[in-house]
Amino acid sequence: MDRYDPNTIEPKWQRVWEDADAFHVPNPEPGAPADDRHWYQLEMLPYPSGNGMHMGHVLNYTMGDVITHVRRRSGWTVVRPMGWDAFGLPAENAAIREGRHPREITERNIATIRTQMKRLGWAIDWDREVSSHDPAYYRWTQWLFLKFFEHGLAYRKEAPINWCPNDQTVIANEYIVDGHCERCGALVELRNMTQWFFKTTAFADELLEYELPPGGEWPERTKTIQRNWIGRSEGAEILFRVDELGLDMPVFTTRPDTLFGATFFVVAPEHPFVDAHASEEAQAYALHAGARRDEDRAAETVKTGVFTGHSATNPINGERLPIWVADYVLMDYGTGAIMAVPAHDERDGEFAATFGLPVVDVIDENGRLINSERFDGLPAEEGGRAIVASLVEQGRGKSTVSYRLRDWSFSRQRYWGCPIPIVHCESCGVVPVPEDELPVLLPEIEDYQPKGKSPLASNEEWMHVSCPRCGGAALRDADTMDTFVDSSWYFLRYVDPHNDQAPFDRYVVDYWLPVSQYIGGIDHATGHLLYSRFFVKAMNDFEMLGFREPFARLFHQGWVQMGGTKMSKTKGNVMGPDEFVAEYGADATRLCILFLGPADQDMEWTDSGIEGIARFLRRLWRAVHEVAERAPADGPVEGPLVRKAHETIAKVSDDIVRRFQFHTPISALMELVSALSDDPDDPAARFAAETAVSLIQPYAPHIAEELWQVLGHERLWEQPWPVADESQLVQDRFELVVQVNGKVRDRFEVEADLSEDELVALAMTSPRVQAHIDGAQVRKTIVVPRKLVNFVVG
RNA sequence: GCCGAAGUGGCGGAACUGGUAGACGCGCCGGACUCAAAAUCCGGUUCCCUCCGGGGAGUGUGGGUUCGAUUCCCACCUUCGGCACCA
């Protein structure tokens, strides 16, 4: 028996799989019958960082790998692709530092990570590899952009947007954390700029619906996060009249029932009313207040504001309310104006207190309307409906819905991204680049240094084009797209990666998608996951594909932490797999990361854990070799070891497939290996060994393959997944627990086919039980079949 | 403030449908093998008490339901996550 040496056997089997093209899965022919046993296994694609993979990646992809092997071997056709989220700032910043091209840096990083991935032995169909920086990919990103543009779902507008002063580019709302850039941590500024937006708000209601296929399931917490982000509020829009100006001012409110309690009216500093009609003092205030970020405005403890000099008429009772301008009202929510009800809104109450404005109670302690004329006495909710109905009749209001969600601003003022296929023509305006001129290649430039405007603009030759529409002088759009545009459709390209006629064929995506199981971090709940859903819903509307959701089942892995904190470059606690793979092998590293704990919870990486796993693998290695040296039993085997093997099959399969729990199967396998190594001479030891090797294959495919060969077999990766023999799971004896008043007093083995009466009689004979009953009256006897007997006394 | 998740040995965690709390691993303690070490193997390891037979307590806290609660219900505490001057 050779010593277990992962560094010899692992590369050997990796070569075997590669030569056998073991994990390549071709697409079905058009019109081929739909096979309902196909599975699309996907984990979020990696960003090719210069540091290579970290343990979080190892966890993520190993989990996907276990599922892939189990499904494959259970008779499913599994597609499991891989690719690279290759555009983005880190490569560009590295390019500035190193004086090289971002492409060179990115491709170098990809090569490093690809090598790491192959060394870990993951079952990936490398034939489907795609990279978002490849013109063969971003050609179709551009093509999709044009589709969205054509349907009015991509548009340009001037708006105050988030600007990262460090990265010198716009960033999306979704990637701002507490007012700071999620990527670099700089404090985000507000800038007024003309930017490209995707109209995600057009799908606000659809995004609240999860139109999943049968068997699809999303975690409740993810849906909650998305629901909070979308922030749907039902309410009413009410028109207030400014008589002296002949103007109607709409407000949004969720509380139309409190309309009689409105005692003043407030507009946001950015509201057009201010510039057009407000007093000089109010305009001066608005100019100052409107320039501040929402976060700073919110941080103010005392409310500020100025009277504009005008009044608005409450449509329900004709009362004239003074119009104020105040920065606690936000322009980009609702209509940018509110009816203020100080009695029933905390913020309005504070404002009224500060400026001595009147307060009118309109709801009593029983929740009924008061001071509301003919609506008095109605329960608040009913009263609200009645008030809206009355406004509708007068044409002064209607029921409506407001959302917190904003459109996705996706143009970026940096180099390393997908160019926007648009030309700006003096006479024609915004003109799309014709489809047959795609891709618009990313031009070469001299200097990547961010200067607050797009580096692409520095390439004069590239910038100046003739207008595709009129032939006149025109300029290209010099911005690039947010990398989240690239990753909003990569899962569609994966299934048809070599298509040069279209981003994908509809029959191919309709065959494989929605993704059967998606795995990735919950940090993308309001970003990537929402964007991808938006893309798919829109493409479904364009009739490009036949489904409404990209991901049927979603799972979020926990963070792999070190020293109690999430791994991050700034904390210097990022750890990759390399040193563990070199010392203990890929199999041990894979097992170790999954053995750390429940996959959906944060876990602490400990170096000592891998020692235990290595011990286990050596023990497995030795036990299997010992078993293999002995002659196989002739005829069927039975006994506790056979039963243990079947129990392990049931446990491992159920945990992985149904419970999505990856650490407990390892415990079960440790028990089985320990049982069989205790007695290699047991005639059932060979069956137990074969079972253990077969079951561990998804976790540790290399050692499994090697030991499978030691046991005289071949090509374990394509052997059917073991199925537990139900009859073996039924035991003929079990351990009966006997309780007195719910406390365990004795336990002993009994025959499984005893009747309840016999169990009770047997339980009663126990001297320990007798001692606790101590001659007292047994008031009640509870029997749980195959488990316990409980005597209630006293 | 609103919404959500979670609290179990020294540590990571197990206990899936209300039925033996602590599987499995780490760490630690003791032993075997060895000149020695590594590796390996065996035994022990929730806490307290013990006449070594056992006994008592115990899953964040306090109640409740139940023959029986880590599991269900109520209240609270702590931690983490999302939203938040969103009308």
PDB file of N, CA and C in Angstrom, chain A residues 679-737:
ATOM      1  N   ASP A 679     -13.313  -2.993  11.703  1.00  0.00           N
ATOM      2  CA  ASP A 679     -13.353  -4.427  11.422  1.00  0.00           C
ATOM      3  C   ASP A 679     -13.287  -4.703   9.916  1.00  0.00           C
ATOM      4  N   PRO A 680     -12.080  -4.610   9.350  1.00  0.00           N
ATOM      5  CA  PRO A 680     -11.945  -4.847   7.910  1.00  0.00           C
ATOM      6  C   PRO A 680     -12.210  -6.300   7.533  1.00  0.00           C
ATOM      7  N   ASP A 681     -12.250  -7.199   8.519  1.00  0.00           N
ATOM      8  CA  ASP A 681     -12.510  -8.607   8.215  1.00  0.00           C
ATOM      9  C   ASP A 681     -13.995  -8.933   8.141  1.00  0.00           C
ATOM     10  N   ASP A 682     -14.823  -8.030   8.547  1.00  0.00           N
ATOM     11  CA  ASP A 682     -16.267  -8.220   8.405  1.00  0.00           C
ATOM     12  C   ASP A 682     -16.572  -8.472   6.922  1.00  0.00           C
ATOM     13  N   PRO A 683     -17.342  -9.516   6.616  1.00  0.00           N
ATOM     14  CA  PRO A 683     -17.661  -9.792   5.201  1.00  0.00           C
ATOM     15  C   PRO A 683     -18.347  -8.600   4.513  1.00  0.00           C
ATOM     16  N   ALA A 684     -18.965  -7.750   5.314  1.00  0.00           N
ATOM     17  CA  ALA A 684     -19.654  -6.588   4.741  1.00  0.00           C
ATOM     18  C   ALA A 684     -18.717  -5.394   4.558  1.00  0.00           C
ATOM     19  N   ALA A 685     -17.467  -5.534   4.973  1.00  0.00           N
ATOM     20  CA  ALA A 685     -16.551  -4.381   4.938  1.00  0.00           C
ATOM     21  C   ALA A 685     -16.337  -3.865   3.513  1.00  0.00           C
ATOM     22  N   ARG A 686     -16.285  -4.796   2.545  1.00  0.00           N
ATOM     23  CA  ARG A 686     -16.063  -4.360   1.170  1.00  0.00           C
ATOM     24  C   ARG A 686     -17.253  -3.517   0.674  1.00  0.00           C
ATOM     25  N   PHE A 687     -18.446  -3.981   0.983  1.00  0.00           N
ATOM     26  CA  PHE A 687     -19.625  -3.194   0.583  1.00  0.00           C
ATOM     27  C   PHE A 687     -19.610  -1.823   1.259  1.00  0.00           C
ATOM     28  N   ALA A 688     -19.253  -1.814   2.530  1.00  0.00           N
ATOM     29  CA  ALA A 688     -19.200  -0.546   3.263  1.00  0.00           C
ATOM     30  C   ALA A 688     -18.136   0.378   2.670  1.00  0.00           C
ATOM     31  N   ALA A 689     -17.005  -0.201   2.292  1.00  0.00           N
ATOM     32  CA  ALA A 689     -15.916   0.594   1.729  1.00  0.00           C
ATOM     33  C   ALA A 689     -16.320   1.174   0.376  1.00  0.00           C
ATOM     34  N   GLU A 690     -16.942   0.339  -0.457  1.00  0.00           N
ATOM     35  CA  GLU A 690     -17.388   0.822  -1.766  1.00  0.00           C
ATOM     36  C   GLU A 690     -18.414   1.935  -1.611  1.00  0.00           C
ATOM     37  N   THR A 691     -19.292   1.758  -0.646  1.00  0.00           N
ATOM     38  CA  THR A 691     -20.314   2.779  -0.397  1.00  0.00           C
ATOM     39  C   THR A 691     -19.667   4.082   0.062  1.00  0.00           C
ATOM     40  N   ALA A 692     -18.733   3.971   0.976  1.00  0.00           N
ATOM     41  CA  ALA A 692     -18.080   5.178   1.500  1.00  0.00           C
ATOM     42  C   ALA A 692     -17.353   5.923   0.377  1.00  0.00           C
ATOM     43  N   VAL A 693     -16.631   5.189  -0.444  1.00  0.00           N
ATOM     44  CA  VAL A 693     -15.865   5.805  -1.539  1.00  0.00           C
ATOM     45  C   VAL A 693     -16.813   6.468  -2.537  1.00  0.00           C
ATOM     46  N   SER A 694     -17.891   5.759  -2.828  1.00  0.00           N
ATOM     47  CA  SER A 694     -18.849   6.292  -3.796  1.00  0.00           C
ATOM     48  C   SER A 694     -19.524   7.561  -3.260  1.00  0.00           C
ATOM     49  N   LEU A 695     -19.845   7.558  -1.970  1.00  0.00           N
ATOM     50  CA  LEU A 695     -20.542   8.708  -1.388  1.00  0.00           C
ATOM     51  C   LEU A 695     -19.629   9.916  -1.193  1.00  0.00           C
ATOM     52  N   ILE A 696     -18.353   9.669  -1.041  1.00  0.00           N
ATOM     53  CA  ILE A 696     -17.455  10.789  -0.792  1.00  0.00           C
ATOM     54  C   ILE A 696     -16.994  11.428  -2.104  1.00  0.00           C
ATOM     55  N   GLN A 697     -17.291  10.754  -3.203  1.00  0.00           N
ATOM     56  CA  GLN A 697     -16.804  11.237  -4.504  1.00  0.00           C
ATOM     57  C   GLN A 697     -17.177  12.685  -4.814  1.00  0.00           C
ATOM     58  N   PRO A 698     -18.409  13.153  -4.529  1.00  0.00           N
ATOM     59  CA  PRO A 698     -18.716  14.563  -4.846  1.00  0.00           C
ATOM     60  C   PRO A 698     -17.852  15.552  -4.063  1.00  0.00           C
ATOM     61  N   TYR A 699     -17.431  15.137  -2.868  1.00  0.00           N
ATOM     62  CA  TYR A 699     -16.619  16.025  -2.039  1.00  0.00           C
ATOM     63  C   TYR A 699     -15.140  15.907  -2.390  1.00  0.00           C
ATOM     64  N   ALA A 700     -14.694  14.666  -2.548  1.00  0.00           N
ATOM     65  CA  ALA A 700     -13.269  14.387  -2.716  1.00  0.00           C
ATOM     66  C   ALA A 700     -13.102  13.470  -3.919  1.00  0.00           C
ATOM     67  N   PRO A 701     -13.272  14.026  -5.104  1.00  0.00           N
ATOM     68  CA  PRO A 701     -13.354  13.157  -6.287  1.00  0.00           C
ATOM     69  C   PRO A 701     -12.053  12.427  -6.619  1.00  0.00           C
ATOM     70  N   HIS A 702     -10.914  12.995  -6.235  1.00  0.00           N
ATOM     71  CA  HIS A 702      -9.653  12.366  -6.634  1.00  0.00           C
ATOM     72  C   HIS A 702      -9.369  11.099  -5.836  1.00  0.00           C
ATOM     73  N   ILE A 703      -9.410  11.230  -4.512  1.00  0.00           N
ATOM     74  CA  ILE A 703      -9.134  10.049  -3.688  1.00  0.00           C
ATOM     75  C   ILE A 703     -10.211   9.000  -3.939  1.00  0.00           C
ATOM     76  N   ALA A 704     -11.436   9.447  -4.181  1.00  0.00           N
ATOM     77  CA  ALA A 704     -12.528   8.513  -4.432  1.00  0.00           C
ATOM     78  C   ALA A 704     -12.239   7.702  -5.696  1.00  0.00           C
ATOM     79  N   GLU A 705     -11.785   8.385  -6.732  1.00  0.00           N
ATOM     80  CA  GLU A 705     -11.499   7.708  -7.992  1.00  0.00           C
ATOM     81  C   GLU A 705     -10.358   6.698  -7.809  1.00  0.00           C
ATOM     82  N   GLU A 706      -9.340   7.123  -7.082  1.00  0.00           N
ATOM     83  CA  GLU A 706      -8.184   6.256  -6.853  1.00  0.00           C
ATOM     84  C   GLU A 706      -8.588   4.999  -6.064  1.00  0.00           C
ATOM     85  N   LEU A 707      -9.372   5.202  -5.012  1.00  0.00           N
ATOM     86  CA  LEU A 707      -9.757   4.066  -4.171  1.00  0.00           C
ATOM     87  C   LEU A 707     -10.779   3.174  -4.871  1.00  0.00           C
ATOM     88  N   TRP A 708     -11.565   3.785  -5.721  1.00  0.00           N
ATOM     89  CA  TRP A 708     -12.534   3.007  -6.508  1.00  0.00           C
ATOM     90  C   TRP A 708     -11.776   2.007  -7.385  1.00  0.00           C
ATOM     91  N   GLN A 709     -10.627   2.482  -7.887  1.00  0.00           N
ATOM     92  CA  GLN A 709      -9.792   1.615  -8.706  1.00  0.00           C
ATOM     93  C   GLN A 709      -9.135   0.524  -7.846  1.00  0.00           C
ATOM     94  N   VAL A 710      -8.716   0.926  -6.655  1.00  0.00           N
ATOM     95  CA  VAL A 710      -8.140  -0.055  -5.727  1.00  0.00           C
ATOM     96  C   VAL A 710      -9.152  -1.173  -5.448  1.00  0.00           C
ATOM     97  N   LEU A 711     -10.425  -0.813  -5.423  1.00  0.00           N
ATOM     98  CA  LEU A 711     -11.480  -1.802  -5.168  1.00  0.00           C
ATOM     99  C   LEU A 711     -11.867  -2.552  -6.448  1.00  0.00           C
ATOM    100  N   GLY A 712     -11.143  -2.268  -7.521  1.00  0.00           N
ATOM    101  CA  GLY A 712     -11.333  -3.052  -8.739  1.00  0.00           C
ATOM    102  C   GLY A 712     -12.369  -2.497  -9.717  1.00  0.00           C
ATOM    103  N   HIS A 713     -12.680  -1.187  -9.605  1.00  0.00           N
ATOM    104  CA  HIS A 713     -13.693  -0.629 -10.498  1.00  0.00           C
ATOM    105  C   HIS A 713     -13.132   0.547 -11.287  1.00  0.00           C
ATOM    106  N   GLU A 714     -13.951   1.078 -12.202  1.00  0.00           N
ATOM    107  CA  GLU A 714     -13.509   2.184 -13.056  1.00  0.00           C
ATOM    108  C   GLU A 714     -14.547   3.292 -13.136  1.00  0.00           C
ATOM    109  N   ARG A 715     -14.045   4.485 -13.470  1.00  0.00           N
ATOM    110  CA  ARG A 715     -14.879   5.634 -13.838  1.00  0.00           C
ATOM    111  C   ARG A 715     -16.019   5.886 -12.845  1.00  0.00           C
ATOM    112  N   LEU A 716     -15.615   6.130 -11.609  1.00  0.00           N
ATOM    113  CA  LEU A 716     -16.614   6.385 -10.568  1.00  0.00           C
ATOM    114  C   LEU A 716     -17.457   7.617 -10.896  1.00  0.00           C
ATOM    115  N   TRP A 717     -16.849   8.613 -11.572  1.00  0.00           N
ATOM    116  CA  TRP A 717     -17.585   9.849 -11.827  1.00  0.00           C
ATOM    117  C   TRP A 717     -18.854   9.639 -12.642  1.00  0.00           C
ATOM    118  N   GLU A 718     -18.921   8.476 -13.340  1.00  0.00           N
ATOM    119  CA  GLU A 718     -20.166   8.255 -14.073  1.00  0.00           C
ATOM    120  C   GLU A 718     -20.942   7.052 -13.556  1.00  0.00           C
ATOM    121  N   GLN A 719     -20.595   6.591 -12.366  1.00  0.00           N
ATOM    122  CA  GLN A 719     -21.372   5.487 -11.771  1.00  0.00           C
ATOM    123  C   GLN A 719     -22.655   6.043 -11.161  1.00  0.00           C
ATOM    124  N   PRO A 720     -23.722   5.244 -11.198  1.00  0.00           N
ATOM    125  CA  PRO A 720     -24.978   5.715 -10.590  1.00  0.00           C
ATOM    126  C   PRO A 720     -24.790   6.019  -9.107  1.00  0.00           C
ATOM    127  N   TRP A 721     -25.446   7.082  -8.682  1.00  0.00           N
ATOM    128  CA  TRP A 721     -25.427   7.455  -7.267  1.00  0.00           C
ATOM    129  C   TRP A 721     -26.111   6.346  -6.466  1.00  0.00           C
ATOM    130  N   PRO A 722     -25.521   5.918  -5.335  1.00  0.00           N
ATOM    131  CA  PRO A 722     -26.114   4.807  -4.578  1.00  0.00           C
ATOM    132  C   PRO A 722     -27.534   5.127  -4.098  1.00  0.00           C
ATOM    133  N   VAL A 723     -28.327   4.099  -4.019  1.00  0.00           N
ATOM    134  CA  VAL A 723     -29.696   4.251  -3.512  1.00  0.00           C
ATOM    135  C   VAL A 723     -29.827   3.346  -2.291  1.00  0.00           C
ATOM    136  N   ALA A 724     -30.353   3.900  -1.222  1.00  0.00           N
ATOM    137  CA  ALA A 724     -30.492   3.130   0.010  1.00  0.00           C
ATOM    138  C   ALA A 724     -31.570   2.067  -0.152  1.00  0.00           C
ATOM    139  N   ASP A 725     -31.299   0.900   0.350  1.00  0.00           N
ATOM    140  CA  ASP A 725     -32.280  -0.188   0.355  1.00  0.00           C
ATOM    141  C   ASP A 725     -33.183   0.010   1.573  1.00  0.00           C
ATOM    142  N   GLU A 726     -34.428   0.374   1.301  1.00  0.00           N
ATOM    143  CA  GLU A 726     -35.362   0.696   2.383  1.00  0.00           C
ATOM    144  C   GLU A 726     -35.466  -0.438   3.397  1.00  0.00           C
ATOM    145  N   SER A 727     -35.434  -1.666   2.881  1.00  0.00           N
ATOM    146  CA  SER A 727     -35.623  -2.800   3.797  1.00  0.00           C
ATOM    147  C   SER A 727     -34.463  -2.900   4.788  1.00  0.00           C
ATOM    148  N   GLN A 728     -33.295  -2.372   4.366  1.00  0.00           N
ATOM    149  CA  GLN A 728     -32.141  -2.414   5.253  1.00  0.00           C
ATOM    150  C   GLN A 728     -32.223  -1.336   6.339  1.00  0.00           C
ATOM    151  N   LEU A 729     -33.071  -0.353   6.098  1.00  0.00           N
ATOM    152  CA  LEU A 729     -33.160   0.741   7.064  1.00  0.00           C
ATOM    153  C   LEU A 729     -34.062   0.376   8.236  1.00  0.00           C
ATOM    154  N   VAL A 730     -34.878  -0.650   8.022  1.00  0.00           N
ATOM    155  CA  VAL A 730     -35.767  -1.079   9.100  1.00  0.00           C
ATOM    156  C   VAL A 730     -34.998  -2.023  10.006  1.00  0.00           C
ATOM    157  N   GLN A 731     -34.864  -1.632  11.245  1.00  0.00           N
ATOM    158  CA  GLN A 731     -34.085  -2.444  12.165  1.00  0.00           C
ATOM    159  C   GLN A 731     -34.986  -3.457  12.862  1.00  0.00           C
ATOM    160  N   ASP A 732     -34.420  -4.622  13.179  1.00  0.00           N
ATOM    161  CA  ASP A 732     -35.233  -5.617  13.895  1.00  0.00           C
ATOM    162  C   ASP A 732     -35.117  -5.459  15.401  1.00  0.00           C
ATOM    163  N   ARG A 733     -34.181  -4.645  15.840  1.00  0.00           N
ATOM    164  CA  ARG A 733     -34.094  -4.334  17.257  1.00  0.00           C
ATOM    165  C   ARG A 733     -33.930  -2.822  17.390  1.00  0.00           C
ATOM    166  N   PHE A 734     -34.323  -2.275  18.503  1.00  0.00           N
ATOM    167  CA  PHE A 734     -34.057  -0.862  18.723  1.00  0.00           C
ATOM    168  C   PHE A 734     -33.829  -0.627  20.206  1.00  0.00           C
ATOM    169  N   GLU A 735     -33.286   0.526  20.552  1.00  0.00           N
ATOM    170  CA  GLU A 735     -33.034   0.841  21.945  1.00  0.00           C
ATOM    171  C   GLU A 735     -34.250   1.546  22.526  1.00  0.00           C
ATOM    172  N   LEU A 736     -34.876   0.873  23.473  1.00  0.00           N
ATOM    173  CA  LEU A 736     -36.062   1.456  24.105  1.00  0.00           C
ATOM    174  C   LEU A 736     -35.629   2.370  25.244  1.00  0.00           C
ATOM    175  N   VAL A 737     -36.165   3.579  25.226  1.00  0.00           N
ATOM    176  CA  VAL A 737     -35.892   4.526  26.306  1.00  0.00           C
ATOM    177  C   VAL A 737     -37.068   4.492  27.268  1.00  0.00           C
TER     178      VAL A 737
END
